[in-house]
Amino acid sequence: MYKGVMVIGEQRGGKLHPVTYELLARGRVLADKLSEELSCVILGYGMEQFAEEIIQRGADIVYIVDNPTLKNFLPLLYTRVLTKLTQEVKPGIVLAAATTQGRTIMPLVAAKLDTGLTADCTELDIDLKDKSLLQTRPAIGGNVMATIKTPVSRPQMATVRPKSTKPLPVNKGKEGKVILKDYETNLFSTCEEFLGFIKDTTQDVNVQDADIVVSGGKGLKTRDGFCMIEDLASLINAAVGATRDAVDLGWIEYPHQIGLSGKTVSPKLYIAIGLSGSVQHLAGMQTSETIVAINKDKDAQIFKVADYGIVGDLFEIVPELIEKLKNKKEGKDSLQKRSEIYDKV
Amino acid sequence: MNIYILLKQVPGTSDVKMDEETGTMIRTDRRNVINPLDENALAEAIRLKRALSDVEVTAISMGPPHAQRALREAIALGADKAILLSHKGFGGSDTLATSKALAKALLTSVNGRLGKNDLILCGERATDGETGQVGPMVAAILDIPVITFVRKITLEDYLLTAERVVEEGLELIKTPLPALVTVIKDINQPEFPTLAGKLNAKSREIPIFSPDDLGISNNEVGLRGSPTRVVKIFKPKLSRDVIMHQQDSSGAAVDNLISFLEKRGAI
């Protein structure tokens, strides 16, 4: 019967993406509550090298399907392989990350398996009464939370919002099984063709992967004003975010847009500058761990979700913040240099 | 060729405010609109229709009877035809049940079966449910290729090349038709309806189909056909205990912010 928790690991360009460790942390909690095993599936080419760390990060079993055709993500092909594997293993729960990959492959597999799927969960738990999965996600633009169950169909499937949990530390002593899965050649033939990947060079740090996001809105007034956001971001190694207004005004490209019609982020720190906090924008960032807001209007919505707010002219505050952070950084650097010199002496 | 648009009517979200006490959305805008990304999908279909010859654009929606308005708007925007799946039997459908109904509509004669050179377009997600699941699920049920998060489509000799926006950049994927593509905002700038389009839409009859018409049993759609159940709705703790500072010449606001962030380990 359907048993165990399975997480779909994510690889991009032959490298295991850290979101896989977040899924393992989520899966471990659920598997322990059920006293069942946690497995992780990796589809790709040359991925066996990552099996050990996947076990050390929480998995009991690692399934690897290694084939040159799986090097890049092709939806139809990945669906066929994952559907086949899921039908063999019969896990009770299947989780993937709510990334562009996860949000594509999971509905495809769920429909093939004729089972339910909940998108972009921020909380997962087990209902101990019937051992079913409680899938909680923000609804209506994040203003309401909904808990969803899949009472009858199996597996119970959910995508999990990236950065909504922390990976487990590496446990060197943990043991697990690695199972290499092989299938007949015709399973790997597809009409889809991967023509190439072009890296977005305007994005040093991707907004959804970043630990810190600095976001700007209409309050920055001009493209030149928006440069301050980029300056502050690069100083603290943050990704740049923006409101819809800032994107529509052409100050920055759409991949940086945060909110209902853009991306959803939940970094450790979100700094909102010159943006009032429309419901649409809040929906994309309000689950951030710490939120700082800088705005001239003390009644702006953004302060309702902030942990720290400064009311005033951003054209004074942001340069001051940049200056002080720079001094701190330089101070640290020179201190470091001094201690290095002392070490040498 | 036929291009089908899967279109959802959603509550208008312009000018929404938040109820500070309850943390819920107050919709001052009571209108329902076409899901914005579906409007991009429709605009893309119109663009392809202009570029290629012999293309018919059909908008398909599932929803309450008043979703006819969204479909009429789709005609005003340039769709040739529109059909609505509406019946109490569809009520309470989750993404899988909705996808089954839409897939069935594409397969049955209600709008002429899905042909080998046809294309299905829809928005990557809807602004209300935000699941982004219906597009891929329809493709899986129809067993056709799907490309998601697309910002550019090229069609040549019934081969589709798409630029897919992913976390770190762009992927280029090629696939034969029939295929389903989910689009993002970057793909185009939708136009406004023309007066002629509006007049044309006004007089148009939008045919409505029930599960019976599609030959779907009542167990496949609606609540009965939905594997998921909402078991609880609650309000998240929205407001945090905000520390507020007024900027002044002392520099205290920024100093305190830096030490606050350091204390939290945020920088």
XYZ file of C-alpha atoms in Angstrom:
612
model
C 0.000 0.000 0.000
C 0.973 3.661 -0.234
C 3.665 4.313 2.334
C 6.555 6.656 2.985
C 7.376 10.233 2.107
C 9.051 11.020 -1.206
C 10.656 14.326 -2.118
C 11.536 15.249 -5.693
C 15.061 16.649 -5.634
C 15.888 19.463 -7.997
C 18.950 19.752 -10.193
C 19.797 22.640 -12.440
C 22.574 22.223 -14.987
C 23.897 19.063 -13.346
C 24.143 20.621 -9.893
C 21.883 19.680 -7.029
C 19.888 22.756 -6.016
C 19.884 23.532 -2.250
C 16.057 23.690 -2.264
C 16.349 19.865 -2.231
C 17.725 20.066 1.321
C 14.753 22.186 2.376
C 12.428 19.498 0.999
C 14.373 16.841 2.897
C 13.956 18.804 6.129
C 10.197 19.032 5.497
C 9.960 15.384 4.535
C 11.956 14.222 7.573
C 9.475 15.775 10.001
C 6.534 14.131 8.240
C 8.236 10.739 7.893
C 9.158 10.736 11.600
C 5.587 11.572 12.614
C 4.362 8.675 10.495
C 7.271 6.378 11.498
C 7.849 5.801 7.805
C 10.814 6.179 5.473
C 11.888 9.307 3.628
C 13.042 8.903 0.046
C 14.452 11.391 -2.437
C 14.300 11.108 -6.218
C 16.899 12.681 -8.490
C 16.447 12.775 -12.253
C 19.499 13.870 -14.226
C 22.834 12.880 -15.621
C 25.893 12.277 -13.464
C 23.924 12.863 -10.267
C 25.107 9.884 -8.233
C 27.837 11.980 -6.630
C 25.162 13.870 -4.647
C 23.542 10.774 -3.113
C 25.701 10.764 0.012
C 24.890 14.325 1.001
C 21.192 13.717 0.302
C 21.318 10.913 2.880
C 23.295 13.050 5.327
C 20.613 15.720 4.959
C 17.828 13.368 5.963
C 16.929 10.779 3.299
C 16.673 7.042 4.064
C 16.565 6.054 0.403
C 17.813 7.866 -2.691
C 16.406 6.894 -6.079
C 18.564 8.016 -8.950
C 17.486 7.860 -12.568
C 20.606 8.685 -14.530
C 20.301 9.217 -18.261
C 21.826 11.736 -20.700
C 18.325 12.721 -21.873
C 17.496 13.867 -18.327
C 20.305 16.424 -18.196
C 17.874 19.281 -18.766
C 14.301 19.625 -17.581
C 11.876 18.456 -20.272
C 8.332 18.309 -18.882
C 6.905 15.396 -20.872
C 9.980 13.225 -20.350
C 10.333 13.997 -16.639
C 6.623 13.326 -16.181
C 6.872 9.907 -17.781
C 9.846 8.850 -15.645
C 8.466 10.257 -12.387
C 5.015 8.772 -12.959
C 6.562 5.373 -13.558
C 8.781 5.587 -10.474
C 5.954 6.827 -8.262
C 3.728 3.974 -9.412
C 6.457 1.504 -8.453
C 7.433 3.000 -5.091
C 3.875 3.981 -4.090
C 4.723 6.739 -1.578
C 1.911 8.107 0.592
C 3.201 11.669 0.196
C 5.117 13.341 -2.648
C 6.667 16.795 -2.228
C 8.504 19.063 -4.662
C 9.661 22.661 -4.497
C 7.324 25.394 -5.726
C 9.912 26.462 -8.307
C 9.375 26.727 -12.067
C 10.393 23.063 -12.289
C 8.309 21.812 -9.369
C 5.267 23.835 -10.317
C 5.396 22.290 -13.781
C 6.223 18.670 -13.061
C 3.880 18.182 -10.091
C 0.573 19.041 -11.812
C 1.639 16.841 -14.732
C 2.398 13.861 -12.497
C -0.651 14.447 -10.279
C -2.950 14.427 -13.309
C -1.300 11.248 -14.610
C -1.753 9.602 -11.200
C -5.278 11.026 -10.941
C -4.631 12.471 -7.501
C -4.818 15.813 -5.706
C -2.147 18.489 -5.557
C -1.804 21.592 -3.415
C 0.353 24.452 -4.679
C 2.914 26.525 -2.838
C 2.416 25.251 0.725
C 4.075 27.157 3.539
C 3.191 24.654 6.277
C 2.899 20.879 6.220
C 1.864 18.591 9.032
C 0.373 15.199 9.734
C -3.138 14.814 11.104
C -2.437 12.133 13.692
C -6.097 11.042 13.726
C -5.993 9.590 10.226
C -2.297 9.978 9.343
C -3.170 12.267 6.459
C -1.162 15.224 5.190
C -2.284 18.723 6.207
C -1.288 21.108 3.440
C -1.447 24.778 4.354
C -1.061 27.557 1.826
C -1.773 31.265 1.591
C -4.973 32.004 -0.326
C -6.579 35.159 -1.691
C -3.326 37.003 -2.007
C -1.973 35.748 1.291
C -4.698 37.337 3.392
C -6.135 33.999 4.397
C -4.490 30.652 5.049
C -6.201 27.502 3.846
C -5.488 23.992 5.086
C -6.144 21.323 2.491
C -6.364 17.552 2.700
C -6.398 14.798 0.114
C -8.736 12.393 1.922
C -8.914 9.432 -0.451
C -6.565 9.646 -3.453
C -2.932 8.634 -3.079
C -0.249 9.846 -3.152
C -0.982 13.139 -1.423
C 0.974 15.715 -3.384
C 2.142 19.244 -2.598
C 4.633 21.835 -3.788
C 6.458 23.678 -1.039
C 7.411 27.340 -1.089
C 11.208 27.728 -1.306
C 12.895 29.281 1.744
C 9.907 28.464 3.929
C 12.049 26.078 5.988
C 15.706 25.562 6.831
C 17.744 22.556 5.656
C 18.885 20.052 8.267
C 22.584 20.157 9.137
C 24.757 17.462 7.574
C 24.739 14.304 9.701
C 27.894 12.441 8.710
C 26.897 9.312 10.574
C 23.523 8.876 8.881
C 23.089 5.822 6.726
C 20.819 5.199 3.802
C 20.287 3.247 0.630
C 21.083 4.422 -2.880
C 18.995 2.775 -5.593
C 19.933 3.325 -9.223
C 16.836 3.006 -11.367
C 17.102 2.043 -14.972
C 14.354 1.802 -17.541
C 14.126 0.639 -21.132
C 15.339 3.113 -23.737
C 11.948 3.998 -25.166
C 10.898 5.569 -21.858
C 13.562 8.215 -22.487
C 12.538 9.189 -26.007
C 10.571 12.415 -26.339
C 9.390 14.838 -29.007
C 10.599 17.770 -26.887
C 13.976 19.272 -27.619
C 16.088 21.373 -25.266
C 17.742 24.025 -27.420
C 19.679 25.887 -24.782
C 19.893 27.948 -21.647
C 20.725 31.632 -21.464
C 21.776 32.899 -18.077
C 20.165 36.128 -16.952
C 23.165 38.380 -16.459
C 21.109 41.249 -15.079
C 20.491 39.171 -12.011
C 23.567 38.516 -9.911
C 21.415 36.998 -7.242
C 18.068 35.482 -8.100
C 15.278 37.030 -5.990
C 13.752 33.722 -4.939
C 17.055 32.210 -3.829
C 18.383 35.291 -2.075
C 18.700 35.609 1.702
C 18.195 39.360 1.442
C 15.974 41.266 -0.989
C 16.016 45.054 -1.338
C 12.909 46.276 -3.130
C 11.951 49.642 -4.520
C 8.746 51.269 -5.687
C 7.357 54.436 -7.197
C 8.754 56.521 -4.324
C 12.201 56.388 -5.943
C 10.774 58.751 -8.575
C 13.224 58.052 -11.424
C 15.421 55.329 -12.873
C 18.368 57.190 -11.302
C 16.612 57.076 -7.960
C 16.124 53.341 -8.361
C 19.923 52.964 -8.706
C 20.098 53.497 -4.930
C 18.232 50.203 -4.507
C 20.842 48.458 -6.616
C 23.690 50.140 -4.722
C 22.297 49.090 -1.356
C 21.612 45.574 -2.634
C 25.105 45.025 -3.985
C 26.600 46.356 -0.747
C 24.827 43.763 1.400
C 24.874 41.002 -1.214
C 21.129 41.159 -1.760
C 18.885 40.600 -4.747
C 16.954 43.528 -6.195
C 13.173 43.418 -6.084
C 10.614 45.855 -7.394
C 6.932 46.686 -7.368
C 4.798 46.423 -10.457
C 4.917 50.217 -10.820
C 8.720 50.252 -10.913
C 8.710 47.512 -13.559
C 5.993 49.215 -15.615
C 8.002 52.452 -15.525
C 10.907 50.545 -17.051
C 13.314 51.014 -14.140
C 14.006 47.290 -13.939
C 13.064 44.072 -15.756
C 10.038 41.931 -14.974
C 11.951 38.983 -13.385
C 12.536 41.320 -10.426
C 8.841 42.011 -9.875
C 7.558 40.875 -6.483
C 3.850 40.337 -5.867
C 0.697 38.750 -7.186
C 1.611 39.150 -10.832
C 5.311 38.621 -10.177
C 7.361 36.436 -7.876
C 6.736 35.314 -4.331
C 9.734 35.532 -2.036
C 10.368 34.818 1.613
C 13.957 35.804 2.363
C 15.552 36.242 5.785
C 15.448 39.987 5.289
C 13.233 42.115 3.037
C 13.920 45.838 2.814
C 11.045 47.768 1.214
C 11.932 51.260 0.091
C 9.569 53.851 -1.338
C 6.739 51.426 -1.779
C 3.411 51.768 -0.029
C 2.597 48.066 0.186
C -0.341 47.308 -2.085
C -2.150 44.075 -1.285
C -0.691 42.653 -4.492
C 2.862 43.438 -3.401
C 2.342 42.242 0.182
C 1.124 38.896 -1.174
C 4.554 38.336 -2.652
C 6.703 39.150 0.382
C 4.814 39.105 3.663
C 6.156 35.736 4.763
C 9.718 37.141 4.851
C 11.455 36.519 8.166
C 12.312 40.163 8.882
C 10.778 43.120 7.064
C 12.157 46.654 7.081
C 10.194 49.500 5.531
C 11.299 53.005 4.628
C 8.526 55.341 3.508
C 7.523 58.981 3.834
C 3.896 58.160 4.664
C 3.522 56.904 8.209
C 0.157 55.339 7.343
C 1.510 53.277 4.438
C 0.292 49.646 4.442
C 3.850 48.365 4.299
C 4.387 49.364 7.946
C 1.570 46.981 8.942
C 3.698 43.998 7.979
C 7.081 45.462 8.908
C 9.269 44.655 11.921
C 11.158 47.918 11.658
C 9.974 51.082 9.978
C 11.540 54.449 9.287
C 9.275 57.334 8.343
C 11.010 60.020 6.353
C 12.619 61.071 3.103
C 14.175 58.014 1.498
C 16.580 60.237 -0.440
C 18.146 61.116 2.936
C 17.713 57.786 4.706
C 19.017 55.400 2.037
C 22.287 57.271 1.319
C 22.869 57.501 5.089
C 22.223 53.766 5.435
C 24.573 52.973 2.546
C 27.256 55.244 3.995
C 27.040 53.725 7.481
C 27.000 50.154 6.195
C 30.022 50.931 4.006
C 31.932 52.357 6.949
C 31.082 49.306 8.996
C 32.240 47.005 6.235
C 35.476 48.926 5.716
C 36.003 48.997 9.453
C 35.628 45.239 9.558
C 37.952 44.818 6.574
C 40.665 46.991 8.089
C 40.289 45.195 11.423
C 40.665 41.927 9.598
C 43.739 43.251 7.795
C 45.221 44.445 11.051
C 44.754 41.075 12.693
C 46.282 39.423 9.641
C 49.306 41.677 10.041
C 49.489 40.825 13.738
C 49.312 37.156 12.829
C 52.278 37.588 10.566
C 54.194 39.503 13.206
C -5.196 25.739 -37.178
C -7.128 26.343 -34.004
C -5.806 28.230 -31.019
C -7.695 27.650 -27.792
C -7.453 30.005 -24.842
C -8.271 28.615 -21.411
C -9.627 31.653 -19.707
C -10.682 32.279 -16.134
C -12.841 35.040 -14.801
C -11.361 36.438 -11.596
C -12.371 39.187 -9.176
C -10.854 42.534 -10.160
C -7.928 43.362 -7.925
C -7.323 46.958 -8.869
C -7.854 49.184 -5.913
C -8.071 46.501 -3.242
C -7.517 47.563 0.314
C -6.793 45.609 3.420
C -9.011 45.545 6.462
C -6.525 46.422 9.174
C -8.433 44.681 11.947
C -9.184 41.400 10.257
C -6.401 41.310 7.701
C -8.814 40.421 4.933
C -9.167 41.959 1.516
C -11.733 44.645 0.948
C -12.644 44.729 -2.700
C -13.779 48.194 -3.597
C -13.695 47.012 -7.177
C -16.600 44.639 -7.513
C -16.106 43.904 -11.171
C -14.961 40.558 -12.429
C -12.314 40.591 -15.095
C -10.426 38.218 -17.359
C -7.472 36.825 -15.412
C -4.677 39.223 -16.487
C -2.287 36.497 -17.703
C -5.105 34.866 -19.690
C -5.516 38.226 -21.387
C -1.852 37.959 -22.386
C -2.560 34.459 -23.711
C -5.449 35.807 -25.777
C -3.360 38.697 -27.099
C -0.696 36.172 -28.146
C -3.306 34.124 -29.999
C -4.469 37.262 -31.831
C -0.857 38.088 -32.716
C -0.341 34.581 -34.141
C -3.632 34.813 -36.023
C -2.449 38.000 -37.707
C 0.938 36.498 -38.564
C -0.327 33.166 -39.872
C -3.182 32.411 -42.178
C -6.270 30.406 -41.414
C -6.262 30.561 -37.638
C -9.397 30.401 -35.529
C -9.222 31.562 -31.920
C -11.614 30.022 -29.387
C -11.848 31.070 -25.753
C -13.007 28.405 -23.299
C -13.955 29.055 -19.714
C -15.484 27.163 -16.848
C -17.348 29.120 -14.209
C -20.637 30.570 -13.069
C -23.071 31.858 -15.745
C -21.793 35.419 -15.354
C -18.408 34.266 -16.687
C -20.120 34.855 -20.049
C -19.142 38.475 -19.578
C -15.439 37.600 -19.565
C -15.937 35.510 -22.691
C -17.816 38.310 -24.397
C -14.892 40.560 -23.573
C -12.583 37.956 -25.139
C -14.616 38.230 -28.343
C -14.386 42.012 -28.163
C -10.612 41.577 -27.902
C -10.527 39.470 -31.048
C -11.466 35.852 -30.241
C -13.575 34.270 -33.003
C -15.598 32.028 -30.725
C -16.202 31.419 -27.052
C -17.741 28.604 -25.052
C -18.586 28.334 -21.391
C -18.744 25.265 -19.206
C -21.271 26.154 -16.571
C -23.545 23.973 -14.485
C -24.036 23.360 -10.795
C -22.446 19.966 -11.328
C -19.124 21.736 -11.985
C -19.350 23.674 -8.704
C -16.620 23.052 -6.156
C -14.221 21.588 -8.699
C -10.563 21.668 -7.660
C -7.743 22.011 -10.180
C -7.860 18.349 -11.258
C -11.630 18.266 -11.765
C -11.496 21.601 -13.620
C -8.730 20.255 -15.852
C -10.734 17.130 -16.649
C -13.712 19.221 -17.738
C -11.581 21.561 -19.866
C -9.689 18.663 -21.436
C -12.962 16.958 -22.239
C -14.268 20.135 -23.867
C -11.141 20.214 -26.042
C -11.605 16.593 -27.031
C -15.299 16.488 -27.754
C -17.218 17.895 -30.615
C -18.574 20.864 -28.665
C -15.954 22.914 -30.379
C -14.530 20.554 -32.982
C -11.925 18.129 -31.701
C -8.377 19.185 -30.895
C -6.461 18.840 -34.146
C -2.899 17.779 -34.744
C -1.749 21.319 -35.472
C -3.634 23.053 -32.710
C -2.259 25.163 -29.896
C -3.662 25.754 -26.427
C -2.666 28.882 -24.522
C -3.387 30.072 -21.005
C -1.954 32.321 -18.330
C 0.718 30.777 -16.127
C -1.566 31.231 -13.115
C -4.727 33.033 -12.084
C -4.625 35.916 -9.639
C -7.259 34.372 -7.367
C -6.230 30.742 -6.861
C -2.570 31.244 -7.786
C -1.945 27.532 -8.267
C -0.760 27.468 -11.890
C -1.896 23.849 -12.022
C -4.745 23.772 -14.511
C -2.627 24.386 -17.635
C -0.157 21.518 -17.064
C -2.941 19.220 -15.811
C -4.961 19.750 -19.004
C -1.841 18.941 -21.053
C -1.218 15.774 -19.018
C -4.792 14.584 -19.511
C -4.612 15.314 -23.253
C -1.153 13.704 -23.315
C 0.399 16.570 -25.253
C 3.632 18.559 -24.615
C 3.498 21.575 -22.324
C 5.839 24.512 -21.908
C 5.296 26.739 -18.866
C 6.376 30.275 -17.865
C 6.757 31.311 -21.510
C 7.658 34.832 -22.597
C 8.094 34.259 -26.336
C 6.552 31.914 -28.893
C 7.749 31.215 -32.419
C 5.759 28.973 -34.760
C 7.320 27.533 -37.860
C 6.104 24.535 -39.846
C 3.900 23.512 -36.930
C 6.944 23.361 -34.673
C 6.789 25.564 -31.632
C 9.833 27.175 -30.052
C 9.343 28.842 -26.708
C 11.441 30.922 -24.352
C 10.758 29.753 -20.852
C 11.703 32.061 -17.972
C 13.225 30.118 -15.088
C 14.920 31.198 -11.860
C 18.368 31.871 -13.302
C 17.587 32.740 -16.885
C 15.922 31.516 -20.045
C 15.407 28.055 -21.449
C 14.722 27.476 -25.137
C 12.477 24.507 -25.824
C 11.128 23.173 -29.100
C 8.146 20.889 -29.469
C 5.714 19.786 -32.163
C 1.996 20.661 -32.076
C -0.468 20.071 -30.605
C 0.945 21.613 -27.455
C -0.093 23.701 -24.478
C 1.785 26.843 -23.465
C 1.354 28.848 -20.272
C 2.412 32.461 -20.634
C 3.779 35.151 -18.341
C 3.253 38.900 -18.472
C 6.462 39.548 -20.438
C 5.069 37.923 -23.570
C 3.170 40.963 -24.856
C 1.157 44.051 -24.056
C -2.560 43.309 -24.518
C -4.474 45.841 -26.594
C -7.764 47.462 -25.671
C -10.934 46.223 -27.366
C -12.011 48.161 -30.432
C -15.462 49.675 -30.805
C -16.212 47.243 -33.636
C -15.068 44.380 -31.434
C -17.327 45.529 -28.613
C -20.305 45.789 -30.933
C -19.609 42.350 -32.354
C -19.339 40.870 -28.859
C -22.580 42.429 -27.689
C -24.759 40.464 -30.070
C -22.923 37.169 -29.716
C -24.474 34.135 -28.132
C -22.078 32.268 -25.825
C -23.002 28.570 -25.835
C -23.080 26.952 -22.392
C -22.298 23.291 -21.754
C -23.034 21.030 -18.807
C -21.178 17.852 -17.733
C -23.895 15.909 -19.590
C -23.217 17.820 -22.810
C -19.535 16.920 -22.522
C -20.266 13.312 -21.669
C -18.591 13.579 -18.262
C -20.066 11.717 -15.346
C -20.938 13.661 -12.216
C -18.283 11.718 -10.330
C -15.507 13.251 -12.401
C -16.261 16.919 -11.816
C -17.493 19.170 -9.033
C -16.763 18.375 -5.421
C -17.172 14.649 -6.039
C -14.533 14.676 -8.745
C -12.094 16.702 -6.642
C -9.396 14.790 -4.739
C -8.578 17.754 -2.478
C -10.691 19.290 0.288
C -10.280 22.569 2.118
C -10.572 21.592 5.779
C -9.743 24.874 7.477
C -9.519 28.578 6.686
C -7.770 30.895 9.111
C -6.228 34.327 9.229
C -2.467 34.522 9.403
C -0.943 36.802 11.987
C -0.342 39.679 9.654
C 0.697 42.603 11.756
C 4.055 42.329 13.417
C 5.156 44.361 16.403
C 6.686 47.076 14.337
C 9.365 49.359 15.779
C 8.780 52.781 14.235
C 11.295 55.571 13.921
C 10.988 59.077 12.529
C 14.001 60.141 10.489
C 15.774 63.196 11.899
C 19.190 64.801 11.735
C 20.520 62.788 14.708
C 20.963 59.680 12.563
C 19.426 57.554 15.322
C 16.834 55.917 13.056
C 19.478 54.421 10.766
C 21.891 53.551 13.620
C 19.131 51.707 15.435
C 18.128 49.923 12.243
C 21.661 48.626 11.719
C 21.969 47.369 15.282
C 18.455 45.858 15.058
C 19.494 43.928 11.940
C 22.779 42.844 13.476
C 21.029 41.626 16.604
C 18.653 39.553 14.469
C 21.559 38.195 12.467
C 19.878 39.511 9.334
C 23.021 41.159 7.932
